[in-house]
Coordinates of C-alpha atoms in Angstrom, one line a residue:
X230 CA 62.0 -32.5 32.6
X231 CA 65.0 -30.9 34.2
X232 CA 66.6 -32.8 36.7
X233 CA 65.9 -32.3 40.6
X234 CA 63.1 -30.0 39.5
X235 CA 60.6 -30.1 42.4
X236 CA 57.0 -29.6 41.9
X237 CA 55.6 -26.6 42.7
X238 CA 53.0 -26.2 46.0
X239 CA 52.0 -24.9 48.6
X240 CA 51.5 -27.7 50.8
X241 CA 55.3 -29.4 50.9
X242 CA 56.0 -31.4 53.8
X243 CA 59.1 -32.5 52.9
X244 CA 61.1 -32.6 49.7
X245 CA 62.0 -36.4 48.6
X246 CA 64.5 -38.2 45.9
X247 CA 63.7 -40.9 43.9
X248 CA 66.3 -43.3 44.9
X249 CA 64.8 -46.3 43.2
X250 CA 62.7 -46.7 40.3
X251 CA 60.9 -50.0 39.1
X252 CA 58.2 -51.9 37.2
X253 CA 56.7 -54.4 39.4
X254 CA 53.6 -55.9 37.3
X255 CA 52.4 -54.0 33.8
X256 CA 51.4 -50.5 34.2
X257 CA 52.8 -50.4 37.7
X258 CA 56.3 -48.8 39.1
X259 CA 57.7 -48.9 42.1
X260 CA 59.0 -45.7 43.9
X261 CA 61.4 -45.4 46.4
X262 CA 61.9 -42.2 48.3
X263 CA 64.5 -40.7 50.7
X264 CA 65.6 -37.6 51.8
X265 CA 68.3 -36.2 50.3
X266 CA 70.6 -35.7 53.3
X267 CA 69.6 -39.0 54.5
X268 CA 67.2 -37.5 57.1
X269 CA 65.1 -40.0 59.1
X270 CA 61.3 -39.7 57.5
X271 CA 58.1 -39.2 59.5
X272 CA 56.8 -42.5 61.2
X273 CA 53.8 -43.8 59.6
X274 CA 51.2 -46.6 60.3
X275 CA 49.6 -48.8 58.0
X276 CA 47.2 -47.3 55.7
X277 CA 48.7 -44.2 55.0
X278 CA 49.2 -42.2 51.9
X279 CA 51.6 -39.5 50.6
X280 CA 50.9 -36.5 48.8
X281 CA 53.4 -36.8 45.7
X282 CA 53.5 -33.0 44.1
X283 CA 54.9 -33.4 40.7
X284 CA 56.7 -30.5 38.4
X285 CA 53.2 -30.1 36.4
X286 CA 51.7 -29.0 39.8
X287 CA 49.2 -31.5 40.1
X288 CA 49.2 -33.7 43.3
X289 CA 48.5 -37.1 43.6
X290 CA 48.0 -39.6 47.0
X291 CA 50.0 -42.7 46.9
X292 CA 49.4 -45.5 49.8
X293 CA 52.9 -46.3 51.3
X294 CA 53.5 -49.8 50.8
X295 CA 57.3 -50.6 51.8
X296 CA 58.8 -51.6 55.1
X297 CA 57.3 -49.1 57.9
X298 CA 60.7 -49.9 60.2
X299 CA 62.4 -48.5 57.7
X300 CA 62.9 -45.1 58.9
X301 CA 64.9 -43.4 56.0
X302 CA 62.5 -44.4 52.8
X303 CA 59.0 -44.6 51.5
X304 CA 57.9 -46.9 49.0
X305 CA 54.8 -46.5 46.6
X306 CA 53.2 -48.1 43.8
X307 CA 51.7 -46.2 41.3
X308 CA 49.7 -47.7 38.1
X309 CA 49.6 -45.8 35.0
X310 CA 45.8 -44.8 34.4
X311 CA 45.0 -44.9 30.9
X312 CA 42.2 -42.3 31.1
X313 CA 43.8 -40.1 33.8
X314 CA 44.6 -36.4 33.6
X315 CA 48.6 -37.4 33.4
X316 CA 50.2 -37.3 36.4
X317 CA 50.5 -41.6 36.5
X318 CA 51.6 -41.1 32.9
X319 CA 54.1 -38.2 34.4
X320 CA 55.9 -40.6 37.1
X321 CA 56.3 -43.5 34.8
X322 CA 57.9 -41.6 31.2
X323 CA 59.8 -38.9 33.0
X324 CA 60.7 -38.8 36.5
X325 CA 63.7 -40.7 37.2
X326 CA 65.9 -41.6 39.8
X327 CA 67.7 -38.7 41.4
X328 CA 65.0 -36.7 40.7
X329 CA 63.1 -34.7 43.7
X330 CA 59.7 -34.0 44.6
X331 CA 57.8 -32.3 46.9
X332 CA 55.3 -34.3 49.3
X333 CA 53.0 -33.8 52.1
X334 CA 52.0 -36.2 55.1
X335 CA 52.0 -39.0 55.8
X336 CA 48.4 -39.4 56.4
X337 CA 46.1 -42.1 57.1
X338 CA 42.4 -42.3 56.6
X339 CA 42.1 -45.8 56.7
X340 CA 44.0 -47.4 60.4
X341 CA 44.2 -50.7 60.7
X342 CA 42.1 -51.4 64.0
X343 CA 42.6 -54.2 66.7
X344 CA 40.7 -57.0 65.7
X345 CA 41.5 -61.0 66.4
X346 CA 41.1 -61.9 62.6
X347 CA 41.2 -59.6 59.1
X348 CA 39.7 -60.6 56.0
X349 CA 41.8 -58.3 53.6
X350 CA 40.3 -57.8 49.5
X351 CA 42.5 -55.7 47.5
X352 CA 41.5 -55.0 43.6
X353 CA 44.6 -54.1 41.2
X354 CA 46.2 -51.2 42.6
X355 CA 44.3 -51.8 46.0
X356 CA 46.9 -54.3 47.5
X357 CA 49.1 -51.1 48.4
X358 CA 47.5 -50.1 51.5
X359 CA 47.1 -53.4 52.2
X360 CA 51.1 -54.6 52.1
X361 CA 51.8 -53.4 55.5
X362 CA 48.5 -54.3 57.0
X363 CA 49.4 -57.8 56.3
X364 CA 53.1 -57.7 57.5
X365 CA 51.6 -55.9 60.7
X366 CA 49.1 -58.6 61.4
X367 CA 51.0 -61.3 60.5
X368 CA 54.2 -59.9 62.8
X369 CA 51.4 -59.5 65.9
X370 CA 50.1 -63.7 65.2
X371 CA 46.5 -62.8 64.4
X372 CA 44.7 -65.0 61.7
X373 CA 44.0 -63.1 58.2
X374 CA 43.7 -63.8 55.0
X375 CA 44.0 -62.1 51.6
X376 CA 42.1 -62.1 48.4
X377 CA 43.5 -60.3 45.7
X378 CA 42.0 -60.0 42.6
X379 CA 43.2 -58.4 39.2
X380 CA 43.0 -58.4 35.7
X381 CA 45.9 -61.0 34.7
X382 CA 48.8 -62.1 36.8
X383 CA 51.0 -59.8 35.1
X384 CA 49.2 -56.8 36.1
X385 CA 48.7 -57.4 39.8
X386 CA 51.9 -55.6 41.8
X387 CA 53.7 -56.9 44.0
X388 CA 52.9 -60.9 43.7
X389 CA 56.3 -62.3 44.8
X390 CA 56.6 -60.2 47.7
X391 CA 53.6 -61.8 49.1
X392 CA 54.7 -65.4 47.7
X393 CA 56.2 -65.5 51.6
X394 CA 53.1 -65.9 53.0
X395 CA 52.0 -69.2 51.7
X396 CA 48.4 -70.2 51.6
X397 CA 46.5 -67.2 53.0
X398 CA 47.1 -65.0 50.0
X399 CA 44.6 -66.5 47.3
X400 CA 45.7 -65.2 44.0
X401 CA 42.4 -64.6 41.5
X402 CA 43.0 -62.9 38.2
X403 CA 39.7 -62.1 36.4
X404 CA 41.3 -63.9 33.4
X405 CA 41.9 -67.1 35.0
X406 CA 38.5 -67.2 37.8
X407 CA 36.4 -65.1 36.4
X408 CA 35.1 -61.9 39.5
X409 CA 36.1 -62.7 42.8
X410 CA 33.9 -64.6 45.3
X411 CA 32.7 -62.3 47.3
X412 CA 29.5 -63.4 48.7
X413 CA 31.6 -67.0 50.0
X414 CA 34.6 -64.8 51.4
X415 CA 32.8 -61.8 53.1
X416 CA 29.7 -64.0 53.6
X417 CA 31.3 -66.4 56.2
X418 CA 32.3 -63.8 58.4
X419 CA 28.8 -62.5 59.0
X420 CA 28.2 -62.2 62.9
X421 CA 32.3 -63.0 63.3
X422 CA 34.0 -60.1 65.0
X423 CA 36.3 -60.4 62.1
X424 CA 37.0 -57.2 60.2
X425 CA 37.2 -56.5 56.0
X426 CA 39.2 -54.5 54.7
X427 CA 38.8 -53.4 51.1
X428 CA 40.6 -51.3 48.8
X429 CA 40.3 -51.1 45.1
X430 CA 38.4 -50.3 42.0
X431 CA 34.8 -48.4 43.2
X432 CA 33.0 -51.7 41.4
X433 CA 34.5 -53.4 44.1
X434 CA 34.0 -51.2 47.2
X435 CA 30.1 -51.4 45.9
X436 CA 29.9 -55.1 46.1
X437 CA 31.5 -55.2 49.3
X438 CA 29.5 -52.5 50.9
X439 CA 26.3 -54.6 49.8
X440 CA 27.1 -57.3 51.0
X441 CA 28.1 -55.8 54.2
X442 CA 25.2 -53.4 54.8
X443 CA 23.5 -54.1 58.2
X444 CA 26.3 -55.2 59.7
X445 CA 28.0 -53.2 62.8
X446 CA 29.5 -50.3 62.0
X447 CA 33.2 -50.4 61.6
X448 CA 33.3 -53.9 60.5
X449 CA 33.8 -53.0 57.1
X450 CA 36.7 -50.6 56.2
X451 CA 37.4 -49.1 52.7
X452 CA 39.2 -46.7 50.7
X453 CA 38.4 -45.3 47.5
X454 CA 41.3 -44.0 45.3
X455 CA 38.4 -41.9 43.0
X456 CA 35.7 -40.1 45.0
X457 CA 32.3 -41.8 46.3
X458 CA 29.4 -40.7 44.0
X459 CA 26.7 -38.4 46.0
X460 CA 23.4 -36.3 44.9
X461 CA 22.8 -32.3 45.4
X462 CA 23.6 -30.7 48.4
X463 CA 21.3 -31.0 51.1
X464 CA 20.7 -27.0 50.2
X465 CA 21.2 -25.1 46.8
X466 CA 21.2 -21.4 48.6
X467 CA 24.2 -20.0 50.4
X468 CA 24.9 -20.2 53.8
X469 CA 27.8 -18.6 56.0
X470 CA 30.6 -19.8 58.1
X471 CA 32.5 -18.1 61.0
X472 CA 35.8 -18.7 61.9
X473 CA 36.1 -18.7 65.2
X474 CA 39.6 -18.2 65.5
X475 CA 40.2 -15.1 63.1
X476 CA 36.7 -13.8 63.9
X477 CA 36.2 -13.8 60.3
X478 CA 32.2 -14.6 58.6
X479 CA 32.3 -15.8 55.2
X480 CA 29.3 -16.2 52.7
X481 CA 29.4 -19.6 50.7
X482 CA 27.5 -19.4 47.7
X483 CA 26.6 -22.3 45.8
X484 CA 29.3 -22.2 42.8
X485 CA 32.3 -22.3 45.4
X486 CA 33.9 -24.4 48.1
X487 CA 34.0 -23.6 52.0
X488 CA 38.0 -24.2 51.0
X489 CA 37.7 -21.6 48.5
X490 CA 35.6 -19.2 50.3
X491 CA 38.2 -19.4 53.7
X492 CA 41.4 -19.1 52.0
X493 CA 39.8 -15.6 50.3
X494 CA 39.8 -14.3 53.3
X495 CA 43.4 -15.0 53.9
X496 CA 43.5 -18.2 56.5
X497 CA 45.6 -20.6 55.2
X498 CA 44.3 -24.0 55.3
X499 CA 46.5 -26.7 53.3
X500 CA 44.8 -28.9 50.7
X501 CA 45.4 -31.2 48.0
X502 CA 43.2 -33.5 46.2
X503 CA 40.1 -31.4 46.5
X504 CA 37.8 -34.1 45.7
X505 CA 37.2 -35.4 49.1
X506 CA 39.9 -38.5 49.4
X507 CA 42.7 -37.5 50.9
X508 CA 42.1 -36.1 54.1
X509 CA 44.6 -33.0 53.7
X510 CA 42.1 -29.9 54.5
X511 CA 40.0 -32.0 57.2
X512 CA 38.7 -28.9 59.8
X513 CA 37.2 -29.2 63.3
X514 CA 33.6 -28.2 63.3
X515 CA 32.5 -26.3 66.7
X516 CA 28.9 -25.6 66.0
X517 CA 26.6 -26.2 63.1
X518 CA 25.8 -29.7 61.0
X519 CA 27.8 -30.4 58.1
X520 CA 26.8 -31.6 54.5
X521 CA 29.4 -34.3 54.7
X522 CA 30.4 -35.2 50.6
X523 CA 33.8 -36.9 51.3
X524 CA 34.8 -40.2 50.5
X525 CA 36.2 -40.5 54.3
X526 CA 34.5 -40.4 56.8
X527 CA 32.2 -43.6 58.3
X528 CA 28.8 -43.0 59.4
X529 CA 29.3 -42.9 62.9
X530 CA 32.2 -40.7 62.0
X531 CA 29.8 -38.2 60.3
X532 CA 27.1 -38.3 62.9
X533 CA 29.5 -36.9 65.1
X534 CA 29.4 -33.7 63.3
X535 CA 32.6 -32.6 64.9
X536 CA 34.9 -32.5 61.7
X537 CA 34.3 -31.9 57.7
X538 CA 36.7 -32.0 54.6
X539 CA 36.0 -28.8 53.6
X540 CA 36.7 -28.8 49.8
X541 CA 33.9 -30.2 49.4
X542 CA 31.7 -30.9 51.9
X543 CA 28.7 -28.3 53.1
X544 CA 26.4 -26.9 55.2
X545 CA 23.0 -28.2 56.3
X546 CA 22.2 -25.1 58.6
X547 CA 22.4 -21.3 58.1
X548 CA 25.7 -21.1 59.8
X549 CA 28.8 -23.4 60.7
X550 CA 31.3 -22.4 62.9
X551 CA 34.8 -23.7 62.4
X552 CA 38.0 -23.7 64.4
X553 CA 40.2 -21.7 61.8

């Protein structure tokens, strides 16, 4: 690759340098970005991601996991995935340090809510979002805890950063306990006004969602780095959608997106993963009742029927009206 090549899209944000690249458990580097005139970067919050727009064009959402006071960088962690479609494979063989990319946000799908005690499960990869979740609750004095499981020690991230915190990160690799204890961890906080956080391989979201269901909403909080798994559409046949703003009605047929079908008509509307997980194209719904097929929203949050991710989600009526 070039140097300073930056990845072509249409959805750049801001345009980054790699100021610091390194491994940090096997398959897993380290990024550290900053702007290249030393601009201050966007505030963020814990739980929020980054789109990182490579050379190849393809974009990929990395949770920030560094030092959120630290106003001039962003830090990721991102693990090579073996059966990916290369863009993990991209960051770790070629792009170097001094090199620039494009990115987008930050944005955050999964906020860390007041609560008086966190339960916090993070699987491989999944202890990113969950870095700065533990340095906020642990800077405010509320009781959590962390279990973080992973294949071996050597491939979970980050391990002597959270070394710090002493006794309430338990430290489980598959290889040494066997699968992590959910039903005992997750289990005692039944009818607690504890919340769980989870974030990690979809195996894992599963498990904890079972064990979870019936309990009040909002209690449990995850985020999926692939997209949830869902059936048809609610209806095969097409349906339109008006945009209240440019006075424009579109038809959606069944082969395309409501993304695809707005941006033919010329309304620009920014996206980026298209697969329902990063939040990027969400768009206020004024009238009608989405299909919701994100990996996003809660239930309450789709009951509402006030928003939908439109690259992927629907429509369950003849006719939504969005404010575009």
């Amino acid at each position: 690759m070039p140097e300073n090549v930056i990845a072509p899209s249409a959805a750049v944000d801001a345009t980054l340098q790699v100021v610091a690249k390194a491994d940090v458990a096997q398959d897993v580097v380290a990024l550290t970005l900053r702007h290249p005139a030393g601009r201050r970067l966007p505030d963020w919050a814990p739980g929020a991601h980054i789109d990182v727009m490579l050379p190849s064009g393809a974009t990929r959402q990395y949770s920030l996991c560094g030092d959120r006071w630290d106003a001039y960088t962003y830090r990721v962690g991102v693990l090579r995935e073996q059966d990916g479609r290369g863009g993990s494979a991209f960051i770790h063989d070629r792009l170097a340090v001094g090199d620039l990319v494009g990115t987008g946000g930050p944005r955050n799908n999964f906020r860390l809510v007041p609560a008086p005690r966190y339960l916090f499960v993070a699987g491989g990869i999944g202890i990113t979002p969950l870095i700065p979740m533990i340095h906020q609750a642990d800077l405010l004095g509320i009781d959590w805890q962390l279990l973080y499981g992973g294949r071996t020690r050597g491939s979970m991230a980050f391990l002597e950063e959270l070394e710090s915190y002493g006794e309430r990160v338990v430290v489980a690799p598959h290889d040494e306990v066997g699968r992590l204890d959910l039903p005992s961890w997750i289990g005692a906080l039944s009818g607690t006004d504890a919340k769980v956080y989870v974030c990690g391989p979809s195996s894992l979201l599963a498990a904890a969602e079972l064990l979870c269901a019936g309990w009040p909403a909002g209690k449990l909080r995850t985020e999926r780095f692939v997209p949830e798994q869902h059936g048809a559409p609610v209806r095969d046949e097409p349906f339109e959608v008006e945009l209240a703003r440019s006075g424009s009605v579109v038809t959606v047929t069944p082969g395309a997106s409501v993304l695809d079908a707005v941006q033919a008509t010329g309304v620009n509307v920014l996206s980026s993963c298209r697969e329902g997980t990063c939040g990027t194209c969400e768009t206020t719904v004024l009238a009608g009742e989405p299909d919701h097929r994100d990996s996003i929203l809660d239930d309450e949050e789709r009951s509402a029927a006030d928003c939908m991710f439109i690259c992927v989600s629907r429509s369950c009526s003849d006719r939504l009206v969005l404010d575009l």
